[in-house]
Coordinates of C-alpha atoms in Angstrom, one line a residue:
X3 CA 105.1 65.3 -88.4
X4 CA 107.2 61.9 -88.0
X5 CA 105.3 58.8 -86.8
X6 CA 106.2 55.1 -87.3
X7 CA 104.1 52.5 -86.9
X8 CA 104.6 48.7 -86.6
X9 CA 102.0 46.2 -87.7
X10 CA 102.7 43.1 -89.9
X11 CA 105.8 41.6 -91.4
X12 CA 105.7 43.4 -94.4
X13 CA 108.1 45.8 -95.4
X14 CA 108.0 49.0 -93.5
X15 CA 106.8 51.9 -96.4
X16 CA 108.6 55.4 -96.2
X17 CA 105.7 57.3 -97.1
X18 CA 105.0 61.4 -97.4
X19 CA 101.9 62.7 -97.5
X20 CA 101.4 66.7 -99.3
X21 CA 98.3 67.5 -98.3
X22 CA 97.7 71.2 -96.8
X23 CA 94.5 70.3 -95.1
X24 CA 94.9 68.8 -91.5
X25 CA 91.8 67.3 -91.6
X26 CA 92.1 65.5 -94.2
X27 CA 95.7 64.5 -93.4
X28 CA 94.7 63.1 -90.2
X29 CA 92.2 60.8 -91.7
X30 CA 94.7 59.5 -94.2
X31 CA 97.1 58.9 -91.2
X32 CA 94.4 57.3 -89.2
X33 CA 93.0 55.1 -92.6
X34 CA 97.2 53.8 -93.0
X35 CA 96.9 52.7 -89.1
X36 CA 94.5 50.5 -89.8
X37 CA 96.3 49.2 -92.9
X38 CA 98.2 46.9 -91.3
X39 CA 100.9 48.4 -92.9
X40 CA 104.4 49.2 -91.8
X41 CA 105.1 52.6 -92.1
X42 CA 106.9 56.1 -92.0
X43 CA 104.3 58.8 -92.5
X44 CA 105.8 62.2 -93.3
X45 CA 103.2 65.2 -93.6
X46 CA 104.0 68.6 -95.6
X47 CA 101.6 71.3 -96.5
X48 CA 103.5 72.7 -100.0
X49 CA 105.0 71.6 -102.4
X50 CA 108.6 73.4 -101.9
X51 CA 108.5 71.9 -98.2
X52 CA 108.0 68.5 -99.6
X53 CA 111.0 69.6 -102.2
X54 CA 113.1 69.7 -99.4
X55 CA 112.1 66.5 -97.7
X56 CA 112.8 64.8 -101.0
X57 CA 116.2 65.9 -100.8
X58 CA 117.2 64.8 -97.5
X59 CA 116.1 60.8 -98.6
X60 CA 114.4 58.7 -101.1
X61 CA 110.8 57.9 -99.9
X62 CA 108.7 55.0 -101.2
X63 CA 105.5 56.2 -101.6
X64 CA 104.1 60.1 -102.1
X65 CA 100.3 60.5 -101.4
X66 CA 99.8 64.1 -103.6
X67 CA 96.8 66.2 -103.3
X68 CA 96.0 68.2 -106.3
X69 CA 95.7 71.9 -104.4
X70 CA 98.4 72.7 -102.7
X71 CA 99.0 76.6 -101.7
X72 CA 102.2 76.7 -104.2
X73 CA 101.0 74.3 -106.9
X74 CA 97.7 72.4 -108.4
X75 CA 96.4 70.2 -111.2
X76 CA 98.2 67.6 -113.5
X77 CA 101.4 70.6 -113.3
X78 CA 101.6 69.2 -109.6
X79 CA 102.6 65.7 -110.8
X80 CA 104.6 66.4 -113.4
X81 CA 106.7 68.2 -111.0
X82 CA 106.6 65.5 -108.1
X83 CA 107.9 62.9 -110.5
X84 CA 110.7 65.3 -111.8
X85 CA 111.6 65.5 -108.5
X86 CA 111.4 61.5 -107.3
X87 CA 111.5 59.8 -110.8
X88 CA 111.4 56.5 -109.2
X89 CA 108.7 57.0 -106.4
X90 CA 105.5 55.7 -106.6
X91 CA 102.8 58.5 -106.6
X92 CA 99.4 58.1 -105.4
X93 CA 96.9 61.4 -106.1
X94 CA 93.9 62.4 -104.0
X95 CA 91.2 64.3 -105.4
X96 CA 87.8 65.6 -104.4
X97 CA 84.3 64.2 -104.8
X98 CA 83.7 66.5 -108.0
X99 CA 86.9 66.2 -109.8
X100 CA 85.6 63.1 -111.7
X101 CA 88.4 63.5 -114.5
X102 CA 91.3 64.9 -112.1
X103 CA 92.3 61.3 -111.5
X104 CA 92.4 59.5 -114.8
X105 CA 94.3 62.9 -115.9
X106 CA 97.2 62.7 -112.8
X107 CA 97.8 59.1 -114.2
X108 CA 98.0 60.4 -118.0
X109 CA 100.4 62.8 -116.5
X110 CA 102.5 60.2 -114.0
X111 CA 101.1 59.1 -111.1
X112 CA 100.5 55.6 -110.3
X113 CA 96.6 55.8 -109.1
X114 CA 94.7 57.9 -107.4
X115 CA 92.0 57.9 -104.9
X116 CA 89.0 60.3 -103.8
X117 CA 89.1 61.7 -100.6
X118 CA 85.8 60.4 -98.8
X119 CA 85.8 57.1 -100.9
X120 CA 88.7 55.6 -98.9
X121 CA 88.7 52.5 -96.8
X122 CA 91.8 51.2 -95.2
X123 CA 91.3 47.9 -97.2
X124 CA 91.4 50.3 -100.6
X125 CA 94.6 52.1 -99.0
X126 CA 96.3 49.3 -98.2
X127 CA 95.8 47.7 -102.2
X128 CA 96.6 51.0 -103.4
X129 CA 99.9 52.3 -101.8
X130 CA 101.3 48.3 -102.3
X131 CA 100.4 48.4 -105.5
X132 CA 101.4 52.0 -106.4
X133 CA 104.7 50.9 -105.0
X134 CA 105.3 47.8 -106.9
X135 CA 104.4 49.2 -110.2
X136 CA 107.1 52.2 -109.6
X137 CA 109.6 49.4 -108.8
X138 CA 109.0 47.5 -111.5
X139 CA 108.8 50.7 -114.1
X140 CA 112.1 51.6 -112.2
X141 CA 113.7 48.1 -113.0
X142 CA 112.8 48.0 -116.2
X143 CA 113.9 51.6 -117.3
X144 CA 117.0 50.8 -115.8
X145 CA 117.1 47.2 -118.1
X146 CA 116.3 49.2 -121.0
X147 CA 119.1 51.8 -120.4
X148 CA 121.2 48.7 -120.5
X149 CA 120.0 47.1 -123.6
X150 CA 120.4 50.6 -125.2
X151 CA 124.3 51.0 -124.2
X152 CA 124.6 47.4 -125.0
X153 CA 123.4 48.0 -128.0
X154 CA 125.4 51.2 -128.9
X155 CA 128.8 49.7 -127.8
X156 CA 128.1 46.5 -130.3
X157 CA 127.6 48.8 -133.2
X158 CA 130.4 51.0 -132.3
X159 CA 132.9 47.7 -131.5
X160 CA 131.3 46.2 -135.0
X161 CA 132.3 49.6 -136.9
X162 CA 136.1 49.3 -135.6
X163 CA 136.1 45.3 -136.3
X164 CA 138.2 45.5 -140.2
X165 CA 136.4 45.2 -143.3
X166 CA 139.7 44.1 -145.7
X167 CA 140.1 46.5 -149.2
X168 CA 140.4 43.8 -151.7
X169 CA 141.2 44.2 -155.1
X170 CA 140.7 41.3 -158.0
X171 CA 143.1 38.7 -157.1
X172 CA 142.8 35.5 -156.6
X173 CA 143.7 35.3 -153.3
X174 CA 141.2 33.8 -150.7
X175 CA 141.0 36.1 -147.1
X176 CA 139.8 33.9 -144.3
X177 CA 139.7 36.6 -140.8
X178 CA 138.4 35.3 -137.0
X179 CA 138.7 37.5 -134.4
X180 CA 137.6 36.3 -130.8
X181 CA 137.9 38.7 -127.9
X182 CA 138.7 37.2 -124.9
X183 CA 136.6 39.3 -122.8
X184 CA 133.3 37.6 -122.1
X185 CA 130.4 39.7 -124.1
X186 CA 132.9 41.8 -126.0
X187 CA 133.4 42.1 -129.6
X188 CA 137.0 44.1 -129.6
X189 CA 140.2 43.0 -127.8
X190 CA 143.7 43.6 -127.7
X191 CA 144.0 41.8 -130.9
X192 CA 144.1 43.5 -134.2
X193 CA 144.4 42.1 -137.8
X194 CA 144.0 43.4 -141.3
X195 CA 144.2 43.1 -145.5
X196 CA 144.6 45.8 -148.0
X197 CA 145.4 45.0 -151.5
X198 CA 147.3 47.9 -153.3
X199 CA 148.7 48.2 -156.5
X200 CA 148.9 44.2 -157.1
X201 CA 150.3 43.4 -153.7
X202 CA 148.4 42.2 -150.7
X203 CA 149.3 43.6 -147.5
X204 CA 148.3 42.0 -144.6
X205 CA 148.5 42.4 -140.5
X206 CA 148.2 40.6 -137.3
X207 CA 149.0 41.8 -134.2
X208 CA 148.9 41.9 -130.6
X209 CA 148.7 44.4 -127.6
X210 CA 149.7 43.7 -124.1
X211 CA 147.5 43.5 -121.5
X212 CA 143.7 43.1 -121.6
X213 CA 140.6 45.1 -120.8
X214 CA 139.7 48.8 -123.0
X215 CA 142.9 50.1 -123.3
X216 CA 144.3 47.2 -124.7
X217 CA 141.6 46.9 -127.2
X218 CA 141.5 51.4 -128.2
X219 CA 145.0 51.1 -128.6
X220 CA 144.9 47.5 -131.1
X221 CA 141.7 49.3 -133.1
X222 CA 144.2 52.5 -133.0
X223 CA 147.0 50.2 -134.5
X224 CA 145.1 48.7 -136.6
X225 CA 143.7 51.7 -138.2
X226 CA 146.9 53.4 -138.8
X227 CA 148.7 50.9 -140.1
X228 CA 145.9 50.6 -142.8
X229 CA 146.2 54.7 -143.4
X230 CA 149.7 54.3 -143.8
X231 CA 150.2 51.2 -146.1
X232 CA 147.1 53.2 -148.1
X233 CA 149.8 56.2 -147.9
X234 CA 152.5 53.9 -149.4
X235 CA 154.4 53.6 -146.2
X236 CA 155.9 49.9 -146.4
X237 CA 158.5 47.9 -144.2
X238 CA 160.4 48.9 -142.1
X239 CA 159.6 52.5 -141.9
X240 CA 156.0 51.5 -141.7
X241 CA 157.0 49.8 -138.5
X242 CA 158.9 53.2 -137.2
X243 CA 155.4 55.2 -137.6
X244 CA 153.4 52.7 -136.0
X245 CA 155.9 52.3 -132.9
X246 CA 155.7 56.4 -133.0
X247 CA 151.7 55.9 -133.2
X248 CA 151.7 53.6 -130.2
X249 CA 153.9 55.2 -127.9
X250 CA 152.1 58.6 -128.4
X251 CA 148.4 56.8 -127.5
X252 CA 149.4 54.7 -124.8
X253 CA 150.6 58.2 -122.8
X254 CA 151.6 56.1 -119.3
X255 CA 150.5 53.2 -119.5
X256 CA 153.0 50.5 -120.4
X257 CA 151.6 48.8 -123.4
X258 CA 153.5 47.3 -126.1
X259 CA 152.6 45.4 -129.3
X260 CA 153.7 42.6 -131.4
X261 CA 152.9 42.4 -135.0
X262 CA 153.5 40.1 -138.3
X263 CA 153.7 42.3 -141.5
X264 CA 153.6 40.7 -144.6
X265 CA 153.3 41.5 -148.5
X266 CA 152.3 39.0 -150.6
X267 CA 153.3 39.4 -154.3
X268 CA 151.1 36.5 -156.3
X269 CA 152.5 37.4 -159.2
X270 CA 156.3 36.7 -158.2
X271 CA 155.3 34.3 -155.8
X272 CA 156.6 35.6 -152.9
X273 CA 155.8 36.6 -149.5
X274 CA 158.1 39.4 -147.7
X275 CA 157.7 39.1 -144.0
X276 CA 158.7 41.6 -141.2
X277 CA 158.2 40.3 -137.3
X278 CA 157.9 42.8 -134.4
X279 CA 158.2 40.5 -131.3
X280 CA 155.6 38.1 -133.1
X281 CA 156.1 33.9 -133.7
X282 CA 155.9 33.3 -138.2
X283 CA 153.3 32.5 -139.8
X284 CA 152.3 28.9 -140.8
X285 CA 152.7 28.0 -144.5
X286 CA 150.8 24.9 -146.1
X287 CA 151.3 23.1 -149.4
X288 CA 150.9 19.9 -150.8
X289 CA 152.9 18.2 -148.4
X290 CA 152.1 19.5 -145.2
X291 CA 151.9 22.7 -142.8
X292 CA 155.3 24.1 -141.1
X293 CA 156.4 27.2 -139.7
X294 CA 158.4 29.8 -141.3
X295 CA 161.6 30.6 -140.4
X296 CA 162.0 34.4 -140.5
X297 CA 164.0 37.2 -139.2
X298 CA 162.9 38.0 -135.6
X299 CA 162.7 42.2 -134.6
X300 CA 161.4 43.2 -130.9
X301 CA 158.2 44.4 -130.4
X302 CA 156.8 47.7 -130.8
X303 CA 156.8 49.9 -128.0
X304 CA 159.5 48.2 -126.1
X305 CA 162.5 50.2 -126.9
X306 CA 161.4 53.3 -128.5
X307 CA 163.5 54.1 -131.4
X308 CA 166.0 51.0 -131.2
X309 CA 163.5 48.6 -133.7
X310 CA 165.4 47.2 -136.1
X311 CA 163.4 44.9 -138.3
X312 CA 164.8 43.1 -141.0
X313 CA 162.7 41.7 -144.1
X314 CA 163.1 38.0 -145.1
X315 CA 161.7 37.0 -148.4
X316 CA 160.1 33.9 -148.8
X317 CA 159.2 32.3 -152.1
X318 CA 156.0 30.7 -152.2
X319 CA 154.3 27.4 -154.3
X320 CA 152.0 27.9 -157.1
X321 CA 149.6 26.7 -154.2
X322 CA 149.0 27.0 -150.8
X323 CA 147.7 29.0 -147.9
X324 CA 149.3 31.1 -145.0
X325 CA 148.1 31.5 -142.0
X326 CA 149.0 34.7 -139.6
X327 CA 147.7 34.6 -135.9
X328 CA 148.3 35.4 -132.5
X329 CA 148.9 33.6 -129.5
X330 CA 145.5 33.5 -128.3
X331 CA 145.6 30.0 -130.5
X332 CA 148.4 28.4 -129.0
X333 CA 148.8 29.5 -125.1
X334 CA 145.7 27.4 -124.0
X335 CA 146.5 24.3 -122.6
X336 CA 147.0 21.1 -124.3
X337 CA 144.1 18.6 -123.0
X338 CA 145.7 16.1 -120.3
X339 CA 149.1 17.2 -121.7
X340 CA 151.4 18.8 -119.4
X341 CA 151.9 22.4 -120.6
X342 CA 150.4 24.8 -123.1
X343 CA 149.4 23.8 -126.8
X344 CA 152.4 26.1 -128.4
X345 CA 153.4 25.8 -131.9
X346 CA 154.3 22.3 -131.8
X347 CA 150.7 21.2 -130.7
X348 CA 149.2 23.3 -133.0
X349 CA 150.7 22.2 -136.4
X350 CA 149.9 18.6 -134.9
X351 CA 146.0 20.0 -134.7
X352 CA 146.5 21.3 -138.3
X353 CA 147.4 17.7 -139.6
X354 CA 144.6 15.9 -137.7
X355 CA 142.0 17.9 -139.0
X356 CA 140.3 17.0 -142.2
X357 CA 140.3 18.6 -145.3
X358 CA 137.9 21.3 -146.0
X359 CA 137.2 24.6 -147.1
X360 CA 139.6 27.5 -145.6
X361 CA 136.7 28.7 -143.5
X362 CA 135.4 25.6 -142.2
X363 CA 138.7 24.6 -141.4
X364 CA 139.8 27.6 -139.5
X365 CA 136.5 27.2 -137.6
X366 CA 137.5 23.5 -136.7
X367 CA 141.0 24.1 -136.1
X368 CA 139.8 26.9 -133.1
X369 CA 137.2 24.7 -131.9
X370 CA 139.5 21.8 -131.6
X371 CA 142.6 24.5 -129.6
X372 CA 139.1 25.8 -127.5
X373 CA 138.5 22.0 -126.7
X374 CA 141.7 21.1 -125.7
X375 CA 142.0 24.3 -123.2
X376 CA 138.8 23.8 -121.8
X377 CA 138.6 27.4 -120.5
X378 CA 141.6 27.3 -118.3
X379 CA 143.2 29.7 -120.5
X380 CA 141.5 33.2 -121.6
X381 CA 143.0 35.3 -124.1
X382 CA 142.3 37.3 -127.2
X383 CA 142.4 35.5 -130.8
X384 CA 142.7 36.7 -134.2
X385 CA 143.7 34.5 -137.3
X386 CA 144.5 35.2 -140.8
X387 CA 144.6 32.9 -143.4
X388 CA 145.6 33.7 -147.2
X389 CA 144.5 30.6 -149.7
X390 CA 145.9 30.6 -153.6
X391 CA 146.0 28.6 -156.5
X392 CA 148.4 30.3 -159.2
X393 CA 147.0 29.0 -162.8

């Protein structure tokens, strides 16, 4: 049986009643008139008939007797809210089931009333707050769910982030990574050190494109280029099996990457760089910051098998820093200036800024870039700095 009924300007109540007794069913229906509430009352006599209501519709309320012809007890309960997680449930029990109420609650419901103890004032309070509580136990599952996956996704991003393999030189490693996702700890941006057999190897690189795929395929990168410079793989092959890496993990998407490789060799003072579609990295000494003039190779992914990447050798001073990063530092715009901040803007940041230590100063040199684009300009960011001071 279907009735609506129209009182005040609450919220109308989609309510179904399991209750195999007419009698008493028509004095619940005739205690809700007298509510005041809005309502939908929907009577059924079992619990596999109320089953199948269930199924046709979300209800907002279920007034549950404790003997049904199919079910009874605390069992009934249990298997109402399996069946309507998220719907209040309101149990009505007899004059000598004294415990039967404070046991359906232990077991799920929301309250309970006894049958011949119910005024319309007390159904009213009852069924509104019955409801609420399920809606806010609802919400708040649902909050926690998100926390939890929250939660999960940070750990996993913060396992993949790189945790550089560092021997016993003297060599300073400075790393910031900023995704440019808002809330997101992994972006398209990948960077990396590994010192090996006296040499430092380090990475910075870039993958096309934003959002997940970007960032799997820049963690993917990034984690086989570190297998493969731990296999010995150097240079220009080393370049080969990462293009061959990339092109198998994209499948069909078109994603391609840049990259700066470099070797550092303190002990011969040099740096041997390789570019894959990537600007040079910045070098500082004594008398001031500049960019490196290397030999430029296209990017990875671009033309499959074509790469050919030269290395140029660059000697070094017995002190100085170099700093590897990617674009996300120089495409924002440039303040009031006309245009982005670009190279040019950047090494005129680098010569403003005070001295300091190599992590303050990377700190201030990407709040300063941040400042100047104002959030105009959202990208990925990774930086790399190397600091050494040869005795």
């Amino acid at each position: 049986m279907t009735e609506t009924r129209t009182g005040s300007v609450e919220t109308a109540y989609r309510i179904l009643l399991v209750e195999d007794d007419e009698g008493d069913a028509l004095i619940v229906e005739e205690l809700l008139e007298d509510t005041g509430l809005r309502f939908e009352l929907i009577t059924r006599t079992s619990l596999d008939d109320a089953r199948t209501e269930l199924t046709r519709g979300p209800v907002d309320c279920i007034l549950l007797d404790l003997h049904l012809p199919d079910i009874s007890g605390t069992k009934a309960v249990t298997t109402v809210r399996d069946l309507a997680p998220h719907t209040a449930v309101i149990v009505l029990t007899g004059l000598s089931e004294a415990q039967a109420g404070t046991d359906a609650m232990a077991a799920g419901a929301q309250d309970y009333l006894v049958k011949g103890k119910v005024d319309a004032d007390l159904l009213h309070r009852t069924v509104r707050y019955a409801v609420y509580r399920s809606e806010t136990e609802r919400v708040s599952a649902e909050a926690q769910a998100v926390r939890l996956r929250a939660e999960e996704n940070a750990r996993l991003e913060r396992g993949l982030l790189p945790q550089p393999i560092l021997g016993t030189s003297a060599i300073a490693v400075t790393t910031r990574y900023l995704p440019g996702a808002k809330s997101a700890l992994l972006g398209g941006d990948f960077l990396d050190v590994v010192e090996e057999d006296g040499l430092l190897h380090a990475v910075v690189g870039d993958v096309s494109g934003h959002g997940p795929d970007a960032a799997a395929l820049g963690v993917c990168l990034r984690i086989g280029w570190r297998s493969l410079v731990l296999g010995g793989h150097r240079g220009t092959e080393l370049l080969h099996l990462m293009e061959r890496l990339l092109v198998a993990e994209r499948g069909s998407l078109p994603l391609f990457a840049t990259c700066a490789l470099l070797t550092l060799d303190q002990n011969a003072r040099t740096a041997t760089l390789h570019l894959a579609g990537h600007h040079g990295p910045l070098l500082t000494t004594s008398q001031g910051t500049h960019e490196l003039r290397a030999t430029h190779g296209i990017a990875l992914g671009v033309a499959p098998q074509i790469g050919n990447w030269q290395p140029t050798v660059i000697p070094l001073p017995r002190s100085g820093s170099l700093t590897l990063y990617t674009d996300g530092l120089t495409e924002g715009h440039n303040g009031d200036a006309p245009g982005r901040l670009e190279v040019d803007g950047l090494l005129g940041l680098i010569e403003s800024l005070p001295p300091a230590d190599p992590a303050a100063f990377v700190d201030r040199l990407i709040e300063e870039a941040q400042t100047l684009n104002a959030g105009r300009h959202t990208d990925d960011l990774a930086v790399l700095r190397l600091d050494w001071d040869a005795p």
